[in-house]
Amino acid sequence: MKETQNPAAHFDAVVIGAGFAGLYMLHRLRQLGFTVRVFERGDGVGGTWYWNRYPGARCDTESVTYSFSFDDELQQEWEWTERYAPQAEILAYANHVAERFDLKRDIVFETGVAGARYDATDGRWLVTDERGQTVSARFLISAVGCLSAAAMPDYPGLAEFRGEWYHTGQWPHEAVSFTGKRVGLVGTGSSGVQSTIAIAPQAAHLTVFQRTPNYSIPAWNGPLDQQATRALKANYAEWRARSRYAQIGIPFDSNGQAAKSVPPAEREREFEAAWAEGGFNFVMAYPDLLTDLDSNRMAADFVARKIREKVADPALAAKLIPTDHPLGTKRLCVDTGYYETFNRDNVTLVDIRAAPIERITPTGIRTADADYPLDMIVFATGFDAITGPLMKLDIRGRDGVSLRDKWADGPRTYLGLTSVGFPNFFMITGPGSPSVLSNMLMSIEQHVDFITDCIAMLEQRGIGAIEPSAQAEADWGTTVHEVGHTTLYPHVQSWYTGANIAGKPRLFTPYAGGVGTYRRICEQVVARDYEGFVLQPA
Ligand code: N01
């Protein structure tokens, strides 16, 4: 990191990223009367929804839920058009929020942060952007998101490929045409599932290269029921209050019993009802589906039957049914017409577990047993998740210790918000918080409110710096580990456990105890006068 000697400007706070987390953080810091600079590498706001503009991209959380709750006028005035909002609409919403609260004037666009260094002599962060310019700030807040570091496979030969190629997480802003093209798509997670559905009707031929099938639950997406939305909006405050303490930040009706303990006919009815509701309702049907292998197997068998009903060719259906992981332990996909897409004449599924991709050739993809001529390759190969975006930055705390070194064997945080040795540094939805297991907008609001209250407290008391105690951080690490291991998640190779990235420590880092429990823990920390934190006088 090249750093200029003298900061070009001084701020009370620097925020990294202008996605939903960065936008709300800026809004709240302004309310404290702070001067703030937000650095954003894109040329617009929206974060995830700015970058992931691949065909068919939409949210897997319902639009009335996946939206800010901090301002009633905002939530009342914004009209969503579909049950699950498409990417363009969410991006328009992010822009609406930025404009409504006049946020853009404090954001510098097309300016990524290279790194930041804590200067203990005057207790300030020196933040250097990718162009080498440095500014200083008392507080440094990461709003980099959990899924913003795209992961590309390292197959040889890509540089020689003569067609077009794209990664779903870095999709171009210009229109991409599939018409008349032979398109190859690598990856069958949420991005791959959505892209498959959207590309198949446009392309001459779509070849889907699948390493691991994932479970996908129908979204039953469609125009939003305006009457139901009006009723919800009339009661929005109560709905949001329930969301804040719900397991994943979305109030679901759960049966309350162990799935395996109920009679088969009743369980089948319950699964059918949850299937008809769609999306994450399915995995929330019984509270033990993500903690008990037997109950999970019953839900998985139900979904396998549904897949067989949808796919005309039984051999093809068998290839699409996951066998290597319990349902929901890799992030569930939510679709409208995914399995049915494989009934089309112009769609082929290639099992690259059986015959792996060997290389990209100038004209397509070569697997162990065939050559596939292609005009375009779409990589829906996911992200270096959760810690990846933070580890890309060169963040150095007290005594020059780097976050990368400190976290070499896995992230260490207190509440997913702070880390020992990094005074006045906060992370929004960091590792050790519910983050990716939750409705992100709810978690973002909770984190930003916690950070804002904490900073206001420091100001009121004239305290110079805050960081967690080593004990609090170690104890929280133990809690995250123990709670995680009451679930089925840690035993699976997924981006949740870092298994998708070569060399990454295999750890399940989100806090799995639920959004409500986590919120209560944070409230208790504050009620006990920031228990677990060390406050240093100015
Ligand atoms: O990424 P993924 P994603 N060769 O990691 C395969 C959110 N999201 O971008 O399972 C061949 O899930 C990989 O195979 P395997 C959501 O949280 C939300 O789809 O490792 N294949 C897998 O099939 C989601 O979970 C929405 O064997 C390779 C796929 O690529 C998260 O983002 C929409 C490979 C990657 O799947 C990430 O989703 C989109 C290789 N070298 C995303 N490397 C919604 O809201 C990887 N794969 C709906």
Tab-separated table of N, CA, C and O and ligand atoms in Angstrom, residues 49 54 58-61 147 153-155 168 186-192 194 209 211-212 214 330-331 334 352-353 357 380-383 495 500, ligand 1:
chain	number	residue	atom	x	y	z
A	49	TRP	N	-25.940	-5.193	-5.281
A	49	TRP	CA	-26.947	-5.002	-6.337
A	49	TRP	C	-26.436	-4.121	-7.453
A	49	TRP	O	-27.062	-3.981	-8.496
A	54	TYR	N	-26.355	-9.800	-13.339
A	54	TYR	CA	-26.448	-10.903	-14.316
A	54	TYR	C	-27.931	-11.162	-14.638
A	54	TYR	O	-28.818	-10.772	-13.868
A	58	ARG	N	-32.173	-11.642	-8.785
A	58	ARG	CA	-33.198	-11.071	-7.903
A	58	ARG	C	-32.937	-11.577	-6.495
A	58	ARG	O	-32.177	-12.514	-6.286
A	59	CYS	N	-33.579	-10.968	-5.532
A	59	CYS	CA	-33.316	-11.311	-4.142
A	59	CYS	C	-34.079	-12.577	-3.752
A	59	CYS	O	-35.150	-12.861	-4.278
A	60	ASP	N	-33.492	-13.344	-2.817
A	60	ASP	CA	-34.191	-14.546	-2.335
A	60	ASP	C	-34.970	-14.259	-1.052
A	60	ASP	O	-35.484	-15.166	-0.411
A	61	THR	N	-35.021	-12.981	-0.680
A	61	THR	CA	-35.818	-12.568	0.478
A	61	THR	C	-36.902	-11.623	-0.058
A	61	THR	O	-36.623	-10.798	-0.919
A	147	LEU	N	-20.361	-10.788	0.360
A	147	LEU	CA	-20.289	-11.499	-0.918
A	147	LEU	C	-19.892	-10.512	-2.016
A	147	LEU	O	-20.633	-10.275	-2.959
A	153	PRO	N	-12.575	-19.620	-11.085
A	153	PRO	CA	-11.819	-20.877	-11.123
A	153	PRO	C	-10.485	-20.669	-11.850
A	153	PRO	O	-10.386	-19.777	-12.695
A	154	ASP	N	-9.499	-21.509	-11.512
A	154	ASP	CA	-8.182	-21.294	-12.123
A	154	ASP	C	-7.912	-22.282	-13.265
A	154	ASP	O	-6.810	-22.787	-13.420
A	155	TYR	N	-8.950	-22.572	-14.067
A	155	TYR	CA	-8.725	-23.467	-15.204
A	155	TYR	C	-7.726	-22.829	-16.163
A	155	TYR	O	-7.822	-21.626	-16.452
A	168	THR	N	-20.695	-13.727	-12.860
A	168	THR	CA	-21.996	-13.154	-12.471
A	168	THR	C	-21.848	-12.005	-11.472
A	168	THR	O	-22.645	-11.071	-11.480
A	186	VAL	N	-20.927	-22.172	-15.785
A	186	VAL	CA	-20.237	-22.994	-14.778
A	186	VAL	C	-20.734	-22.572	-13.400
A	186	VAL	O	-20.606	-21.405	-13.026
A	187	GLY	N	-21.304	-23.517	-12.649
A	187	GLY	CA	-21.746	-23.202	-11.286
A	187	GLY	C	-23.244	-23.263	-11.147
A	187	GLY	O	-23.985	-22.719	-11.984
A	188	THR	N	-23.701	-23.904	-10.091
A	188	THR	CA	-25.141	-24.098	-9.892
A	188	THR	C	-25.573	-23.710	-8.474
A	188	THR	O	-26.376	-24.404	-7.837
A	189	GLY	N	-25.002	-22.609	-7.963
A	189	GLY	CA	-25.518	-21.998	-6.739
A	189	GLY	C	-26.631	-21.027	-7.119
A	189	GLY	O	-27.191	-21.087	-8.231
A	190	SER	N	-26.957	-20.091	-6.224
A	190	SER	CA	-28.069	-19.162	-6.480
A	190	SER	C	-27.877	-18.393	-7.792
A	190	SER	O	-28.827	-18.236	-8.568
A	191	SER	N	-26.647	-17.919	-8.036
A	191	SER	CA	-26.405	-17.126	-9.257
A	191	SER	C	-26.573	-17.996	-10.490
A	191	SER	O	-27.159	-17.558	-11.497
A	192	GLY	N	-26.040	-19.218	-10.435
A	192	GLY	CA	-26.142	-20.123	-11.577
A	192	GLY	C	-27.585	-20.517	-11.850
A	192	GLY	O	-28.019	-20.572	-13.002
A	194	GLN	N	-30.356	-18.825	-11.114
A	194	GLN	CA	-31.112	-17.699	-11.690
A	194	GLN	C	-30.677	-17.421	-13.127
A	194	GLN	O	-31.511	-17.125	-13.988
A	209	PHE	N	-22.607	-26.540	-16.616
A	209	PHE	CA	-21.565	-27.406	-16.064
A	209	PHE	C	-21.761	-27.460	-14.548
A	209	PHE	O	-21.510	-26.479	-13.846
A	211	ARG	N	-20.965	-29.038	-10.861
A	211	ARG	CA	-20.088	-29.868	-10.018
A	211	ARG	C	-20.891	-30.488	-8.888
A	211	ARG	O	-20.771	-31.649	-8.588
A	212	THR	N	-21.740	-29.641	-8.256
A	212	THR	CA	-22.569	-30.134	-7.153
A	212	THR	C	-23.991	-29.595	-7.324
A	212	THR	O	-24.169	-28.377	-7.392
A	214	ASN	N	-27.532	-28.257	-6.153
A	214	ASN	CA	-27.980	-27.605	-4.918
A	214	ASN	C	-29.504	-27.763	-4.830
A	214	ASN	O	-30.160	-27.991	-5.831
A	330	LYS	N	-25.900	-25.863	2.402
A	330	LYS	CA	-25.376	-24.902	1.441
A	330	LYS	C	-26.552	-23.971	1.235
A	330	LYS	O	-27.696	-24.427	1.241
A	331	ARG	N	-26.286	-22.693	1.027
A	331	ARG	CA	-27.387	-21.741	0.920
A	331	ARG	C	-28.443	-22.252	-0.059
A	331	ARG	O	-28.125	-22.562	-1.210
A	334	VAL	N	-33.545	-20.228	-4.497
A	334	VAL	CA	-34.981	-19.938	-4.579
A	334	VAL	C	-35.247	-19.594	-6.046
A	334	VAL	O	-34.621	-18.693	-6.583
A	352	ILE	N	-19.736	-32.302	-14.149
A	352	ILE	CA	-18.271	-32.161	-14.115
A	352	ILE	C	-17.668	-32.761	-12.841
A	352	ILE	O	-16.479	-32.644	-12.607
A	353	ARG	N	-18.519	-33.368	-12.018
A	353	ARG	CA	-17.966	-34.189	-10.924
A	353	ARG	C	-17.486	-35.508	-11.549
A	353	ARG	O	-16.404	-35.998	-11.236
A	357	ILE	N	-13.797	-30.474	-15.611
A	357	ILE	CA	-13.257	-29.537	-16.603
A	357	ILE	C	-11.732	-29.614	-16.525
A	357	ILE	O	-11.155	-29.550	-15.435
A	380	ALA	N	-20.531	-18.663	-12.794
A	380	ALA	CA	-21.375	-18.365	-11.621
A	380	ALA	C	-20.731	-19.109	-10.450
A	380	ALA	O	-21.366	-19.918	-9.785
A	381	THR	N	-19.444	-18.817	-10.250
A	381	THR	CA	-18.622	-19.642	-9.361
A	381	THR	C	-18.460	-19.057	-7.959
A	381	THR	O	-17.631	-19.527	-7.188
A	382	GLY	N	-19.234	-18.038	-7.646
A	382	GLY	CA	-19.341	-17.615	-6.261
A	382	GLY	C	-18.282	-16.650	-5.783
A	382	GLY	O	-17.664	-15.922	-6.579
A	383	PHE	N	-18.068	-16.664	-4.485
A	383	PHE	CA	-17.304	-15.594	-3.825
A	383	PHE	C	-16.366	-16.154	-2.751
A	383	PHE	O	-16.651	-17.193	-2.153
A	495	TRP	N	-19.453	-22.295	0.824
A	495	TRP	CA	-18.819	-20.994	1.057
A	495	TRP	C	-19.024	-20.534	2.496
A	495	TRP	O	-18.294	-19.707	3.011
A	500	ASN	N	-14.877	-23.414	-0.380
A	500	ASN	CA	-14.858	-23.140	-1.832
A	500	ASN	C	-13.599	-22.397	-2.263
A	500	ASN	O	-13.391	-22.182	-3.451
B	1	N01	O1	-22.122	-18.841	-5.494
B	1	N01	P1	-22.110	-20.282	-4.805
B	1	N01	P2	-23.383	-17.986	-5.987
B	1	N01	N1	-15.467	-25.455	-11.163
B	1	N01	O2	-20.798	-20.367	-4.093
B	1	N01	C1	-19.447	-23.894	-8.501
B	1	N01	C2	-26.046	-15.038	-2.549
B	1	N01	N2	-26.866	-14.872	-3.729
B	1	N01	O3	-22.842	-16.746	-6.618
B	1	N01	O4	-20.780	-26.494	-4.988
B	1	N01	C3	-16.758	-25.776	-11.263
B	1	N01	O5	-23.320	-20.556	-4.060
B	1	N01	C4	-19.865	-24.408	-7.161
B	1	N01	O6	-19.761	-25.807	-7.131
B	1	N01	P3	-19.492	-26.571	-5.734
B	1	N01	C5	-26.536	-16.264	-1.808
B	1	N01	O7	-26.287	-16.118	-0.447
B	1	N01	C6	-28.167	-14.635	-3.521
B	1	N01	O8	-24.304	-18.806	-6.764
B	1	N01	O9	-18.375	-25.825	-5.060
B	1	N01	N3	-17.710	-25.274	-10.495
B	1	N01	C7	-21.279	-23.873	-7.079
B	1	N01	O10	-22.163	-24.679	-7.803
B	1	N01	C8	-25.652	-17.311	-2.421
B	1	N01	O11	-25.549	-18.498	-1.699
B	1	N01	C9	-28.990	-14.545	-4.581
B	1	N01	O12	-19.100	-27.935	-6.133
B	1	N01	C10	-17.325	-24.420	-9.560
B	1	N01	C11	-21.168	-22.528	-7.792
B	1	N01	O13	-20.016	-22.603	-8.617
B	1	N01	C12	-24.350	-16.577	-2.528
B	1	N01	O14	-24.722	-15.287	-2.957
B	1	N01	C13	-28.532	-14.676	-5.863
B	1	N01	C14	-15.990	-24.030	-9.384
B	1	N01	C15	-20.961	-21.382	-6.832
B	1	N01	O15	-22.104	-21.262	-6.046
B	1	N01	C16	-23.385	-17.158	-3.520
B	1	N01	O16	-24.103	-17.605	-4.654
B	1	N01	C17	-27.204	-14.924	-6.050
B	1	N01	C18	-15.038	-24.595	-10.233
B	1	N01	N4	-13.736	-24.306	-10.131
B	1	N01	C19	-26.374	-15.032	-4.975
B	1	N01	N5	-15.916	-23.154	-8.363
B	1	N01	C20	-30.390	-14.332	-4.312
B	1	N01	O17	-30.769	-13.513	-3.517
B	1	N01	C21	-17.181	-23.001	-7.927
B	1	N01	N6	-18.015	-23.762	-8.640
B	1	N01	C22	-31.336	-15.215	-5.011
